Short mmCIF file of C-alpha atoms and ligand atoms in Angstrom, two decimals:
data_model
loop_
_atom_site.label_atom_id
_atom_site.label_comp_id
_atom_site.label_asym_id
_atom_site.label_seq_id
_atom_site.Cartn_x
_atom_site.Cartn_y
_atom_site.Cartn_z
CA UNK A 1325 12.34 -32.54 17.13
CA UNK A 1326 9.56 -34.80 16.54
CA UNK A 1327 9.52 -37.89 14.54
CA UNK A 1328 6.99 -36.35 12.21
CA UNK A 1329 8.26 -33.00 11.85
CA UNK A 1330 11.97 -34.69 11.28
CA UNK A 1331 10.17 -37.07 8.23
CA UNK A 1332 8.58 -33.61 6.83
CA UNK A 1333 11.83 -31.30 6.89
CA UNK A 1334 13.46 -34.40 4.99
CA UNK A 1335 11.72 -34.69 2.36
CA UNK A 1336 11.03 -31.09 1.52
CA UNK A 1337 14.91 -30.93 1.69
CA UNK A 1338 15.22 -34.02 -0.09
CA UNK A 1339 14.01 -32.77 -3.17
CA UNK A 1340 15.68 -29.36 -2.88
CA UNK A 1341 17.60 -29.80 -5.34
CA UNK A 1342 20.55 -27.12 -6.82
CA UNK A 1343 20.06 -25.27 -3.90
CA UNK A 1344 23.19 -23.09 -4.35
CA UNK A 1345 23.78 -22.93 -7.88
CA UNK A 1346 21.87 -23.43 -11.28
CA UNK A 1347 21.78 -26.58 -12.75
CA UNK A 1348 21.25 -25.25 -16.47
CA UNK A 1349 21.94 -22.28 -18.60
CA UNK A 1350 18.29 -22.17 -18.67
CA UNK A 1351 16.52 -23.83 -16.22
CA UNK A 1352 17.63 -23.90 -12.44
CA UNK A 1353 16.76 -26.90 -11.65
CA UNK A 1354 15.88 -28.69 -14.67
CA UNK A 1355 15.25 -32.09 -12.49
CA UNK A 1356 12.29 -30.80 -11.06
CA UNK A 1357 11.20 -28.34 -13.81
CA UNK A 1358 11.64 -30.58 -16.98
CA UNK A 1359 10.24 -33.74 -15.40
CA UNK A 1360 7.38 -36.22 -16.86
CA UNK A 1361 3.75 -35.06 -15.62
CA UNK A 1362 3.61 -38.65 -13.72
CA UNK A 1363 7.15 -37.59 -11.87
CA UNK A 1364 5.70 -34.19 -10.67
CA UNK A 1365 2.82 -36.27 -9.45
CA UNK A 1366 5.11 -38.60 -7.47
CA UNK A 1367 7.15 -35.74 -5.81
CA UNK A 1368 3.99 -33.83 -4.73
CA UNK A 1369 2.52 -36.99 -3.84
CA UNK A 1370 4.98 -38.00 -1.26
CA UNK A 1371 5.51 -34.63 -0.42
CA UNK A 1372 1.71 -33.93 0.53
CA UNK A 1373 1.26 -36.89 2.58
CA UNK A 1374 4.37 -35.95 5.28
CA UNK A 1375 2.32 -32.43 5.31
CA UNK A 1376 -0.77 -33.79 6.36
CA UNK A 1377 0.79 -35.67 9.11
CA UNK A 1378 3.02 -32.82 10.23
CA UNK A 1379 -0.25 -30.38 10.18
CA UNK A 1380 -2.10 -33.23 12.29
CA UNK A 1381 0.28 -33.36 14.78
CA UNK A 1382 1.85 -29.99 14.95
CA UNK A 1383 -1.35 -26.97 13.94
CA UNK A 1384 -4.19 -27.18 16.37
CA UNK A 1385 -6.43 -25.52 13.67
CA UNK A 1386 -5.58 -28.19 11.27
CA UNK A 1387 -6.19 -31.08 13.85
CA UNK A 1388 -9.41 -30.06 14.41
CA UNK A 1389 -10.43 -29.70 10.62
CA UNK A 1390 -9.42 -32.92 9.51
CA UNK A 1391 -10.99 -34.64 12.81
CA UNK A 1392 -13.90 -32.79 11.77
CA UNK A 1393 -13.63 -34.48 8.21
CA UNK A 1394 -12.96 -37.84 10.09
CA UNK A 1395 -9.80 -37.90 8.44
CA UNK A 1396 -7.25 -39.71 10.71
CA UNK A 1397 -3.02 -39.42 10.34
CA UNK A 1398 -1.48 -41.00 7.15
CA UNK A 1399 -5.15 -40.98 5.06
CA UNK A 1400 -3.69 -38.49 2.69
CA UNK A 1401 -1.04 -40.87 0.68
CA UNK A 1402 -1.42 -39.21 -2.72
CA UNK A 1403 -2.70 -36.67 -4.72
CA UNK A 1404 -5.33 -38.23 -6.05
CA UNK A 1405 -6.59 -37.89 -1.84
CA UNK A 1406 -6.23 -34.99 -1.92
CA UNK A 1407 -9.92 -33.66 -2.49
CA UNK A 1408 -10.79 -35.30 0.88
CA UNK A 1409 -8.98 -32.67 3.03
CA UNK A 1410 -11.50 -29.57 3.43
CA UNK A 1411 -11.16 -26.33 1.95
CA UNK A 1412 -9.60 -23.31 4.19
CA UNK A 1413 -10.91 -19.72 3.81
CA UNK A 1414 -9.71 -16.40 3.97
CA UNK A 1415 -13.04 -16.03 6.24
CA UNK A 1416 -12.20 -19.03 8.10
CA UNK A 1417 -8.60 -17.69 8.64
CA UNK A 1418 -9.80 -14.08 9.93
CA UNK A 1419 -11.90 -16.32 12.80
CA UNK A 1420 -9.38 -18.09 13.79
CA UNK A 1421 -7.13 -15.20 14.25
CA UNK A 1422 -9.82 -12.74 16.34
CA UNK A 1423 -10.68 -16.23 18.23
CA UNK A 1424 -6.99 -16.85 19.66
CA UNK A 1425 -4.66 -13.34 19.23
CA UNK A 1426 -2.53 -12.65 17.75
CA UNK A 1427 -1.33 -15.35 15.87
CA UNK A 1428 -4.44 -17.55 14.99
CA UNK A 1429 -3.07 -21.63 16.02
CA UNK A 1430 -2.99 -22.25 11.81
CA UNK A 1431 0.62 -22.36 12.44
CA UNK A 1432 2.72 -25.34 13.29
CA UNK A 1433 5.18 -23.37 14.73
CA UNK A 1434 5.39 -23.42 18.21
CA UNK A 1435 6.47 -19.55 20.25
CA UNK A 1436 9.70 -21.23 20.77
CA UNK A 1437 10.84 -22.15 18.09
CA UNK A 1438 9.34 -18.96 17.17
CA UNK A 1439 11.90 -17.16 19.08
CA UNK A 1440 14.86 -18.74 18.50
CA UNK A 1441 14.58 -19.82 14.93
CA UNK A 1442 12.24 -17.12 13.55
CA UNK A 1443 13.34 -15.21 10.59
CA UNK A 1444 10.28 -12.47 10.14
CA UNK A 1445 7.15 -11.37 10.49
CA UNK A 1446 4.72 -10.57 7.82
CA UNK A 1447 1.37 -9.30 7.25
CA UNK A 1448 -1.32 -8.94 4.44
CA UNK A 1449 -1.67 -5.83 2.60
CA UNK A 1450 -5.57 -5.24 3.92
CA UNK A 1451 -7.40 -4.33 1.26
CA UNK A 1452 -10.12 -6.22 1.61
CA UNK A 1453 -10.05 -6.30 5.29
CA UNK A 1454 -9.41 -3.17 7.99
CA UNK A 1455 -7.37 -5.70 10.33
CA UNK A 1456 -4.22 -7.54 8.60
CA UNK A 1457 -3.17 -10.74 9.36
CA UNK A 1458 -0.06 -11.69 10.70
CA UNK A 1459 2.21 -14.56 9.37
CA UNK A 1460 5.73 -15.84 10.53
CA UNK A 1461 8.28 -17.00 8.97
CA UNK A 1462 11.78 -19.35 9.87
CA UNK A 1463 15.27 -19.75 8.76
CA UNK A 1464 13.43 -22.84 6.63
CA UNK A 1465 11.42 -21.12 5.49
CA UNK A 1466 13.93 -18.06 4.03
CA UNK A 1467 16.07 -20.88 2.26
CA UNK A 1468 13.42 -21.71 0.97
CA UNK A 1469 12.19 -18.49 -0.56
CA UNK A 1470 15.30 -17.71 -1.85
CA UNK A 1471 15.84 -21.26 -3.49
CA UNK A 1472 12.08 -21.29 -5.20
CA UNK A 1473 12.48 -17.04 -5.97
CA UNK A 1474 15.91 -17.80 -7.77
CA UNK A 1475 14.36 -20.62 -9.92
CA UNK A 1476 12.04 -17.79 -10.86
CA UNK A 1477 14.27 -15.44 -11.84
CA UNK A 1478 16.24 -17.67 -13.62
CA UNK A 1479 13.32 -18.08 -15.78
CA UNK A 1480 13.00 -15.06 -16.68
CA UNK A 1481 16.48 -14.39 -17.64
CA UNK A 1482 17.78 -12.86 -14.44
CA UNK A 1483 21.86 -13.94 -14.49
CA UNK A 1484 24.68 -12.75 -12.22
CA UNK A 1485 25.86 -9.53 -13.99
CA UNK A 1486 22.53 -7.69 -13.34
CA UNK A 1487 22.26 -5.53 -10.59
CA UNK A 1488 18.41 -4.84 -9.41
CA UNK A 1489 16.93 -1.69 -7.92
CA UNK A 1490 14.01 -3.10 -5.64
CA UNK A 1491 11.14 -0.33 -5.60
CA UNK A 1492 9.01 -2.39 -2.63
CA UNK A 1493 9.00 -0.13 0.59
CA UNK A 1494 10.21 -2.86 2.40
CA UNK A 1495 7.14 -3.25 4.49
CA UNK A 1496 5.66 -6.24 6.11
CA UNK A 1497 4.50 -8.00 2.50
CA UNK A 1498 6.57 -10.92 1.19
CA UNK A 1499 6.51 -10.59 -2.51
CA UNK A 1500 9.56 -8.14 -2.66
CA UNK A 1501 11.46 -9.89 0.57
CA UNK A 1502 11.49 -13.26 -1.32
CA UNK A 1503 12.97 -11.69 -4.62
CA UNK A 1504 15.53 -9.60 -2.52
CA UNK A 1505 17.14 -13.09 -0.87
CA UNK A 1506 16.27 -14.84 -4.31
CA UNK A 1507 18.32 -12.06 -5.86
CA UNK A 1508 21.42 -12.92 -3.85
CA UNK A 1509 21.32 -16.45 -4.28
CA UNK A 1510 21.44 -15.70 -8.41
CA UNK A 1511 24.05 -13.70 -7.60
CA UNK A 1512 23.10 -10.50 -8.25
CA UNK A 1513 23.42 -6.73 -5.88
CA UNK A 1514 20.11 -4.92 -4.75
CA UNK A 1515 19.53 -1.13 -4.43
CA UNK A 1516 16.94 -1.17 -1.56
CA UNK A 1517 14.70 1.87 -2.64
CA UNK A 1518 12.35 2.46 0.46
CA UNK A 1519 11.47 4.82 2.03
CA UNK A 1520 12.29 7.01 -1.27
CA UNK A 1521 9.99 9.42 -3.56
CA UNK A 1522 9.77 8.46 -7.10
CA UNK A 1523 11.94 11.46 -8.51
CA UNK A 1524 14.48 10.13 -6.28
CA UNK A 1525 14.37 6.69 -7.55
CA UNK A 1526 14.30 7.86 -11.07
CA UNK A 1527 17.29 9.68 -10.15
CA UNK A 1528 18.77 6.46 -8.77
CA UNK A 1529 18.01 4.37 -11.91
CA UNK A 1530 19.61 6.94 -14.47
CA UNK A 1531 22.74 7.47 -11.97
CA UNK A 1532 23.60 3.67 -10.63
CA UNK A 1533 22.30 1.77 -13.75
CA UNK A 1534 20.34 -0.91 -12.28
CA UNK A 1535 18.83 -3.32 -14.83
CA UNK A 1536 16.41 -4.97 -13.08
CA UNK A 1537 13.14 -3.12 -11.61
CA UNK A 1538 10.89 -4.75 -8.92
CA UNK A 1539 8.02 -2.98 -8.42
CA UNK A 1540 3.93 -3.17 -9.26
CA UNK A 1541 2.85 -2.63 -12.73
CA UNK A 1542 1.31 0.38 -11.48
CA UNK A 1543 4.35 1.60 -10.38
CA UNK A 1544 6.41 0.69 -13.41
CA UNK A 1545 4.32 2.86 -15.43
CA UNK A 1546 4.38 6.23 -12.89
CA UNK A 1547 8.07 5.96 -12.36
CA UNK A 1548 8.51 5.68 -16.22
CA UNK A 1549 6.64 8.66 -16.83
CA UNK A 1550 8.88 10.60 -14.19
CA UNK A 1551 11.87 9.64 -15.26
CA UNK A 1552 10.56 10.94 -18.49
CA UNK A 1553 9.38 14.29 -16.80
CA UNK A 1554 12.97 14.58 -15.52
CA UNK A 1555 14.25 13.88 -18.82
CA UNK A 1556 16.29 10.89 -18.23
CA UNK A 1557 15.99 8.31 -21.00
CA UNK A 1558 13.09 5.41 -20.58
CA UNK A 1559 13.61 2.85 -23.59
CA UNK A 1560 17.35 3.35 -23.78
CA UNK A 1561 17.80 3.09 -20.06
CA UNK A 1562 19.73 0.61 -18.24
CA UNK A 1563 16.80 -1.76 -17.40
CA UNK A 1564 16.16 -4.34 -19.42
CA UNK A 1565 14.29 -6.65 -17.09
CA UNK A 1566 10.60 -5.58 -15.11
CA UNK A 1567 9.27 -7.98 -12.57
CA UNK A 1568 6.03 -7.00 -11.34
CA UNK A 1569 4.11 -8.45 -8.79
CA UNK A 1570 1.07 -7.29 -6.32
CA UNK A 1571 -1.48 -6.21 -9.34
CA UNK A 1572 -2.42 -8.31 -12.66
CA UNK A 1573 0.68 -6.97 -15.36
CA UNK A 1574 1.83 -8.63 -18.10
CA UNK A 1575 -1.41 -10.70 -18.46
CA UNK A 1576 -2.99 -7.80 -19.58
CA UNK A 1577 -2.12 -6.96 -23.12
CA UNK A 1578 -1.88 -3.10 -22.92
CA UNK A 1579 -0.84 -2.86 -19.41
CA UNK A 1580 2.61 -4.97 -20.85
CA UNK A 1581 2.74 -3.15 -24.44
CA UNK A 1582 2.64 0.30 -22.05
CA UNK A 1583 5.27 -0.95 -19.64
CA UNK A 1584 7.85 -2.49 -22.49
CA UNK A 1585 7.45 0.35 -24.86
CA UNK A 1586 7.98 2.85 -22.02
CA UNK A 1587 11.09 1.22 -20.94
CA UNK A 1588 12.61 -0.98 -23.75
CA UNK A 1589 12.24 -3.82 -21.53
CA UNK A 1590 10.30 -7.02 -21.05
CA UNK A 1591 8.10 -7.42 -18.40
CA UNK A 1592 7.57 -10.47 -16.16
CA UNK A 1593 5.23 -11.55 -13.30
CA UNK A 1594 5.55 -13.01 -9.98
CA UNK A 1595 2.38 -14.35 -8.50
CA UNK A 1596 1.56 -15.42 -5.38
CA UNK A 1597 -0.44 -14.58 -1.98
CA UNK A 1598 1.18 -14.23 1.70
CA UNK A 1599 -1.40 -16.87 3.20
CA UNK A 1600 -0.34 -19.47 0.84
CA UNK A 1601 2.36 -18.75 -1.82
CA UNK A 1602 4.60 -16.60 -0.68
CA UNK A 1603 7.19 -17.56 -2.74
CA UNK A 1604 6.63 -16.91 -7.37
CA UNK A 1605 3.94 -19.97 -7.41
CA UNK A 1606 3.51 -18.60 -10.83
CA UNK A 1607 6.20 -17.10 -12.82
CA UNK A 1608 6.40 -16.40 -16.57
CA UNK A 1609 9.50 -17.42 -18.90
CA UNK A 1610 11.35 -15.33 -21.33
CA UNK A 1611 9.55 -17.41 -24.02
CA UNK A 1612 6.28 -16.69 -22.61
CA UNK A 1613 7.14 -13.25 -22.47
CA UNK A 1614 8.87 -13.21 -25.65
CA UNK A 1615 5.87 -14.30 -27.96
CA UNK A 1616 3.95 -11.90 -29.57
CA UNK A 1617 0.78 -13.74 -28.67
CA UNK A 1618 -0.81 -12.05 -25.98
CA UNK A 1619 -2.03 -12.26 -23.31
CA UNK A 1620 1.73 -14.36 -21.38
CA UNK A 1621 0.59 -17.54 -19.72
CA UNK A 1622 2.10 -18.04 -16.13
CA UNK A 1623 3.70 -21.29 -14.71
CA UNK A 1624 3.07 -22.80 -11.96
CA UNK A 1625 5.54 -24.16 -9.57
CA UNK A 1626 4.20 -27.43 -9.11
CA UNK A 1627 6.93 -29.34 -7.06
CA UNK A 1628 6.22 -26.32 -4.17
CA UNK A 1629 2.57 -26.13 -4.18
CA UNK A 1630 -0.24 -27.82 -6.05
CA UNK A 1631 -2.64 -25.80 -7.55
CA UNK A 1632 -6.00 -26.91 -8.19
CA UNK A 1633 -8.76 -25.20 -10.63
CA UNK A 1634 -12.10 -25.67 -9.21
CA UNK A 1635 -15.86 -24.93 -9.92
CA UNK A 1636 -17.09 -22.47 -7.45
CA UNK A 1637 -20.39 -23.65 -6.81
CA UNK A 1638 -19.40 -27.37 -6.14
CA UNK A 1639 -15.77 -27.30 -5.43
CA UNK A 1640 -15.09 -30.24 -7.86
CA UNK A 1641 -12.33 -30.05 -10.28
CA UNK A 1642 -13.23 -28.11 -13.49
CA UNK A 1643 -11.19 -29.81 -16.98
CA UNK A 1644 -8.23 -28.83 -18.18
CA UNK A 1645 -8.50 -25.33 -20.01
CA UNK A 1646 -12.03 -24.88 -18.42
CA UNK A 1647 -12.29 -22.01 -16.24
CA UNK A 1648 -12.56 -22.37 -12.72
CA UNK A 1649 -11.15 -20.70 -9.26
CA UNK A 1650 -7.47 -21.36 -7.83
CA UNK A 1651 -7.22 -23.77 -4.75
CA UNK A 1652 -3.88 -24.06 -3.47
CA UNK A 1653 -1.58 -26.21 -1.11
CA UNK A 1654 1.80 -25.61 0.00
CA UNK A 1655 4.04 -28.08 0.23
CA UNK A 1656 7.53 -26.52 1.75
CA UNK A 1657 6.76 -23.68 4.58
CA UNK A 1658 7.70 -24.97 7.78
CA UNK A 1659 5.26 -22.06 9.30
CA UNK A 1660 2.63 -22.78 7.01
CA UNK A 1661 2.11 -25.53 4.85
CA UNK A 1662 -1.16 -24.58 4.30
CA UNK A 1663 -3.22 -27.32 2.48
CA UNK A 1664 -6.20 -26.39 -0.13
CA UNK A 1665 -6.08 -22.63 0.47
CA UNK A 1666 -9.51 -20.96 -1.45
CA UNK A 1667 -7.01 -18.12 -3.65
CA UNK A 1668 -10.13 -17.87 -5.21
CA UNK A 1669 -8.37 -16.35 -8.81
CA UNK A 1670 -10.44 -16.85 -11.89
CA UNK A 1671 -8.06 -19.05 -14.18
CA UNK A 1672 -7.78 -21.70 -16.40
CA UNK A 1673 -4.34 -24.06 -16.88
CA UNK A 1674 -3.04 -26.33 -19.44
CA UNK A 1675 -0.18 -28.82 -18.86
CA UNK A 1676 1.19 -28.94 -22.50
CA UNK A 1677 4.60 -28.35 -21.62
CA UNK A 1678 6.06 -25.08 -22.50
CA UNK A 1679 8.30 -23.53 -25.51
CA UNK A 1680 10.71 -23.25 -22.65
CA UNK A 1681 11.05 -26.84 -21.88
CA UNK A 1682 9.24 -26.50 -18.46
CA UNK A 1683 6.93 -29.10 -17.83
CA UNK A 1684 4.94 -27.60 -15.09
CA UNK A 1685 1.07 -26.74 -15.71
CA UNK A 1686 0.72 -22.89 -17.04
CA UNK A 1687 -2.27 -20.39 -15.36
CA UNK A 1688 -3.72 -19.37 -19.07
CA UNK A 1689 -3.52 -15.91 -19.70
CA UNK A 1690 -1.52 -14.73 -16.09
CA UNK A 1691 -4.52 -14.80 -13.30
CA UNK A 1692 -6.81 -12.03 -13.54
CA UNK A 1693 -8.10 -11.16 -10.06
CA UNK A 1694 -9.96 -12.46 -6.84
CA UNK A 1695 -13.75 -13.17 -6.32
CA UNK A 1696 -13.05 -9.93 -4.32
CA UNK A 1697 -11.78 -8.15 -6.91
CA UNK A 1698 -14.93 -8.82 -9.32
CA UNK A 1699 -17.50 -5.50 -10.28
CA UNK A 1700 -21.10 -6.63 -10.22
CA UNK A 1701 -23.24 -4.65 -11.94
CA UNK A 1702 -26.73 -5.10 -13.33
CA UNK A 1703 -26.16 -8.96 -12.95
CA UNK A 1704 -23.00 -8.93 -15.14
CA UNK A 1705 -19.72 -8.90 -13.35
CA UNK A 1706 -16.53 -8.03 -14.10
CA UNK A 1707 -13.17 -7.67 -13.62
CA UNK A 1708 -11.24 -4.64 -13.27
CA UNK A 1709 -8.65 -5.38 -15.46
CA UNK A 1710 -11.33 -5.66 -18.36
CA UNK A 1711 -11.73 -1.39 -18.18
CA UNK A 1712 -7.90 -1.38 -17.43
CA UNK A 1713 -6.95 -3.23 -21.09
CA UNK A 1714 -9.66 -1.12 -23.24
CA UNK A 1715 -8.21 2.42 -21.33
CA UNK A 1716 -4.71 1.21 -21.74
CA UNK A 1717 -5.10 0.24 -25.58
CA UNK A 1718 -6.51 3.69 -26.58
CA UNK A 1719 -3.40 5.68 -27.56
CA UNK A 1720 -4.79 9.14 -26.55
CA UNK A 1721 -5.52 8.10 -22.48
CA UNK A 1722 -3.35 8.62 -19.70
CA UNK A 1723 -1.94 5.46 -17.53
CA UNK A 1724 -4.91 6.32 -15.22
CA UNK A 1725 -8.12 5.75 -14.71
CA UNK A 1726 -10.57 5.40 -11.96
CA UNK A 1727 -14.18 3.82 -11.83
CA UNK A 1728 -17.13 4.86 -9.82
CA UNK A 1729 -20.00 2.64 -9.35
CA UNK A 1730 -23.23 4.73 -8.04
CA UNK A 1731 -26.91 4.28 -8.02
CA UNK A 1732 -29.64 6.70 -9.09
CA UNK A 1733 -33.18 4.84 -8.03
CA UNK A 1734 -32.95 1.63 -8.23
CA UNK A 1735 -30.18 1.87 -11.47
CA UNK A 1736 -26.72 1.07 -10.81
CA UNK A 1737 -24.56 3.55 -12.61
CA UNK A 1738 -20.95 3.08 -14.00
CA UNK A 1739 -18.39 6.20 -14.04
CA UNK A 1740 -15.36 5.70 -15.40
CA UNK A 1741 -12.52 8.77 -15.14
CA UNK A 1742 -9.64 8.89 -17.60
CA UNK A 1743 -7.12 11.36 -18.37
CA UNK A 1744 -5.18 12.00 -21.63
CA UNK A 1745 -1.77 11.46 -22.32
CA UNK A 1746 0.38 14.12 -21.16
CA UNK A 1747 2.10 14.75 -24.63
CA UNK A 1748 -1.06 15.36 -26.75
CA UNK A 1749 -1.15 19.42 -27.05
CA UNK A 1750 -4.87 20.46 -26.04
CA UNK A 1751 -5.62 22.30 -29.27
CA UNK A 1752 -5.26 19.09 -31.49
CA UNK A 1753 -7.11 16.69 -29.19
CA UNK A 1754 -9.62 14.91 -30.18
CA UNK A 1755 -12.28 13.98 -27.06
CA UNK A 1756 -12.31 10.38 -26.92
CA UNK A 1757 -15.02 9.99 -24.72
CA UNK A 1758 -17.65 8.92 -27.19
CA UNK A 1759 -15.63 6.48 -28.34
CA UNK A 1760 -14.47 5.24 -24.85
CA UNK A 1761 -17.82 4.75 -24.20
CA UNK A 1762 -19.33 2.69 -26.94
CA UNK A 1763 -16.07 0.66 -26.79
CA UNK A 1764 -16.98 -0.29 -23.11
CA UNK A 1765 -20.88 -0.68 -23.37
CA UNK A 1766 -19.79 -3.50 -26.15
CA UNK A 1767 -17.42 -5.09 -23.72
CA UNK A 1768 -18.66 -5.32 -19.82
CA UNK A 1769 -22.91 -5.11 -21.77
CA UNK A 1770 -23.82 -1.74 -19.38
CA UNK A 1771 -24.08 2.01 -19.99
CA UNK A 1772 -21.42 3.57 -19.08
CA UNK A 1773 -20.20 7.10 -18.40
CA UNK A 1774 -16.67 8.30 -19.23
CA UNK A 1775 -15.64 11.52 -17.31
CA UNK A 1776 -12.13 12.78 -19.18
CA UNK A 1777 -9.59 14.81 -15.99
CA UNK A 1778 -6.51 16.83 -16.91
CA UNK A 1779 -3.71 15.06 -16.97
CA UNK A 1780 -1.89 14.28 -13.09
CA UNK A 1781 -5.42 14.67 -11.55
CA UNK A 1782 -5.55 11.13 -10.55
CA UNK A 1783 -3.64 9.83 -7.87
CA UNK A 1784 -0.73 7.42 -8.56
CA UNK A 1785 0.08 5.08 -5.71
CA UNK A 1786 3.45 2.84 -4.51
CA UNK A 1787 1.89 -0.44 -4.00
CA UNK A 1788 -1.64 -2.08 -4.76
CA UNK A 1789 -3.69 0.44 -6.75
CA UNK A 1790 -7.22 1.26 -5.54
CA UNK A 1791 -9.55 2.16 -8.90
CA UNK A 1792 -12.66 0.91 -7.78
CA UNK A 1793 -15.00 2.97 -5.72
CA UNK A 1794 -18.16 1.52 -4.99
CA UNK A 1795 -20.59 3.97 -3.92
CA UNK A 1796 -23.95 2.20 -3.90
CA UNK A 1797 -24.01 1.79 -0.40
CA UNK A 1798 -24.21 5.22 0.24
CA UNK A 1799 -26.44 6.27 -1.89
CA UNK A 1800 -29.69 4.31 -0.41
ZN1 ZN B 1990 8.08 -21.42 -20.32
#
């Protein structure tokens, strides 16, 4: 083992602290979660610059970039350097991979110790891309997950006793791997669910009595609606504990009044991304979740990564509650401690600490949704999750909806489908699509069109949800 790579893996392990075992009723480890803003600053200070040297020695890619910046080994001491170390892209990353198959040389990890310490494989969902990219992982790097998923899940009120039921297919995304090891280390038994249809999971939930559901918010709500269909109870089920993750949930009011009225649970989100955070770098708390002020904010774990909130256009740090987009560096993954990864999520943070006692900064409001993510229409743009709260509030819609953007001339045109709920009788609806859409020209400032479907014409969907169909393209 190198010298460097032997400083790095000691002081990420240094600081690992209550690795087995909760160190509070509350808070898992409440030495790195209930610390003084000037000790998180220390610990990420000194774990950042051991990092940057391992990165310099050890990732090709990395070598390059910082020779490139004309930063030499041991220039990043603190992180008030860190804002001389250059950005990395998802573009740059997709480059890097086609350039030298099939693993990209981002990694520090060499194929031997690929092969005989590797734990797994993973790749990105693809949505935005028709290639995934491929990411692997060590036996580090699993203790790791399951140390920084547990001190999640103890946040959010997870406790031996609970036994989960883990709707992920168990495909190559990370989100739902790192809560199934986190799970065990809590203590608490997993039903894997995949590979199963969602009557069949219904039927698992109202026969075994799990009370804890992983799945998307999407999800949540379909499988709540089925189990209703079957006529298995909902709010007086045995879950009493949602953790979503994959799709913006609980930061959007309705989405989280839907999910906890249809289930008599609370819901809670784990955020992250495979390139960067694959582990809950934001998390909410049962008193975040707990307040009736809406939208939850999210913490951030910052002794594992450091997030940054930039301006877009010049890349400089935006002030505290200002908006900006997420930049963020990893400071544990032995296969990729990326640094200054563009996220690209639209957030603001504050670092008042919380109700909770946590003293990490909070994402204001959950994180809405990537650059990527964003309709632009007419020169306004928008997020998604902006039609998704206005459908979702209105009492006589469906879960559902689906938005179509078109052009007719040189017009850009805005369709958005909806069905009604399932339990309204057709002879004493009322059509809400007037209504629908003067409540949506006032919010996203366009014309829009509402198109109302019977109810179970839209398609609901496992994982990540596609609503948006952009159809502009075509139409020229
Ligand atoms: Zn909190």
């Amino acid at each position: 083992m190198s010298q460097i790579r032997k400083k790095w893996l000691e002081t990420v392990l240094k600081y690992k602290f209550n690795h087995d075992k909760p160190g509070s009723p509350t808070i898992w480890s409440p030495d790195l979660e209930k610390i003084s803003r000037e000790r998180i600053k220390e610990i990420q200070s000194e774990k950042l610059s051991v990092a940057f040297d391992y990165l310099y020695e050890e990732s090709q890619y990395y070598q390059e970039k910082f020779k490139q910046a004309k930063l030499k080994p041991q220039d990043i001491q603190s992180v008030e350097d860190l804002h001389k170390v250059p950005v990395t892209t998802k573009q740059e990353w997709l480059v890097n991979q086609t350039d030298n198959p099939p693993w990209g040389n981002f990694s520090p990890l060499s194929h031997k110790r690929w092969t005989t310490d590797g734990w797994m494989m993973f790749t990105t969902s693809g949505t935005t891309t028709v290639l995934p990219r491929v990411f692997r992982h060590t036996q580090h790097d699993l203790k790791m997950w399951a140390w920084l998923g547990a001190r999640a899940l103890w946040a959010m009120g997870v406790r031996p006793g609970d036994v989960v039921i883990n709707c992920a297919d168990y495909g190559p995304a990370v989100a739902f791997w790192c809560l199934h090891y986190a799970m065990s280390l809590v203590g608490c038994p997993v039903i894997p669910c995949g590979g199963m249809n969602v009557q069949r999971r219904a039927f698992f939930i109202n026969t075994y009595k799990p009370t804890v559901l992983l799945c998307t918010p999407s999800y949540a709500l379909y499988l709540g609606r089925t189990m209703h269909d079957l006529e298995y109870p909902t709010e007086n089920s045995s879950i009493r504990i949602i953790i979503t993750a994959g799709e913006p949930g609980p930061g959007i009011p309705s989405t989280k009044n839907r999910i906890e009225g249809l289930w008599g649970a609370k819901l809670h989100d784990d955020f992250g991304c495979t390139e960067v955070a694959m582990t809950p770098l934001g998390y909410t708390c049962e008193d975040e979740v707990n307040s009736v002020e809406n939208p939850v904010n999210v913490h951030l774990m910052e002794d594992a990564y450091i997030p940054e909130v930039l301006n877009p256009d010049t890349l400089e740090p935006v002030r505290e509650g200002e908006r900006g987009i997420l930049v963020v560096s990893n400071l544990f993954s032995e296969a990729q401690p990326i640094l200054r990864y563009m996220m690209g999520d639209w957030t603001s943070i504050t670092r008042e600490p919380c109700a909770c006692g946590r003293t990490h900064a909070r994402a204001l409001g959950g994180l809405h949704g990537r650059p990527d993510d964003m309709i632009k229409i007419q020169g306004l743009a928008f997020f998604p999750s902006t039609i998704e709260d206005s459908v979702r509030k209105d009492p006589e819609l469906g879960d559902e909806f689906r938005v179509e953007l078109s052009k007719v001339g040189d017009m850009d045109r805005v369709k958005i489908i909806v069905e009604p709920k399932s339990a309204i009788p057709k002879s004493s609806y009322i059509d809400p699509r007037e209504k629908i859409q003067e409540k949506l020209k006032g919010l996203l400032g366009v014309d829009v069109q509402v198109e109302l479907v019977p109810y179970g014409t839209l398609p609901r969907t496992q994982f990540k949800s596609k609503r948006v169909f952009d159809m502009r393209e075509q139409c020229y």
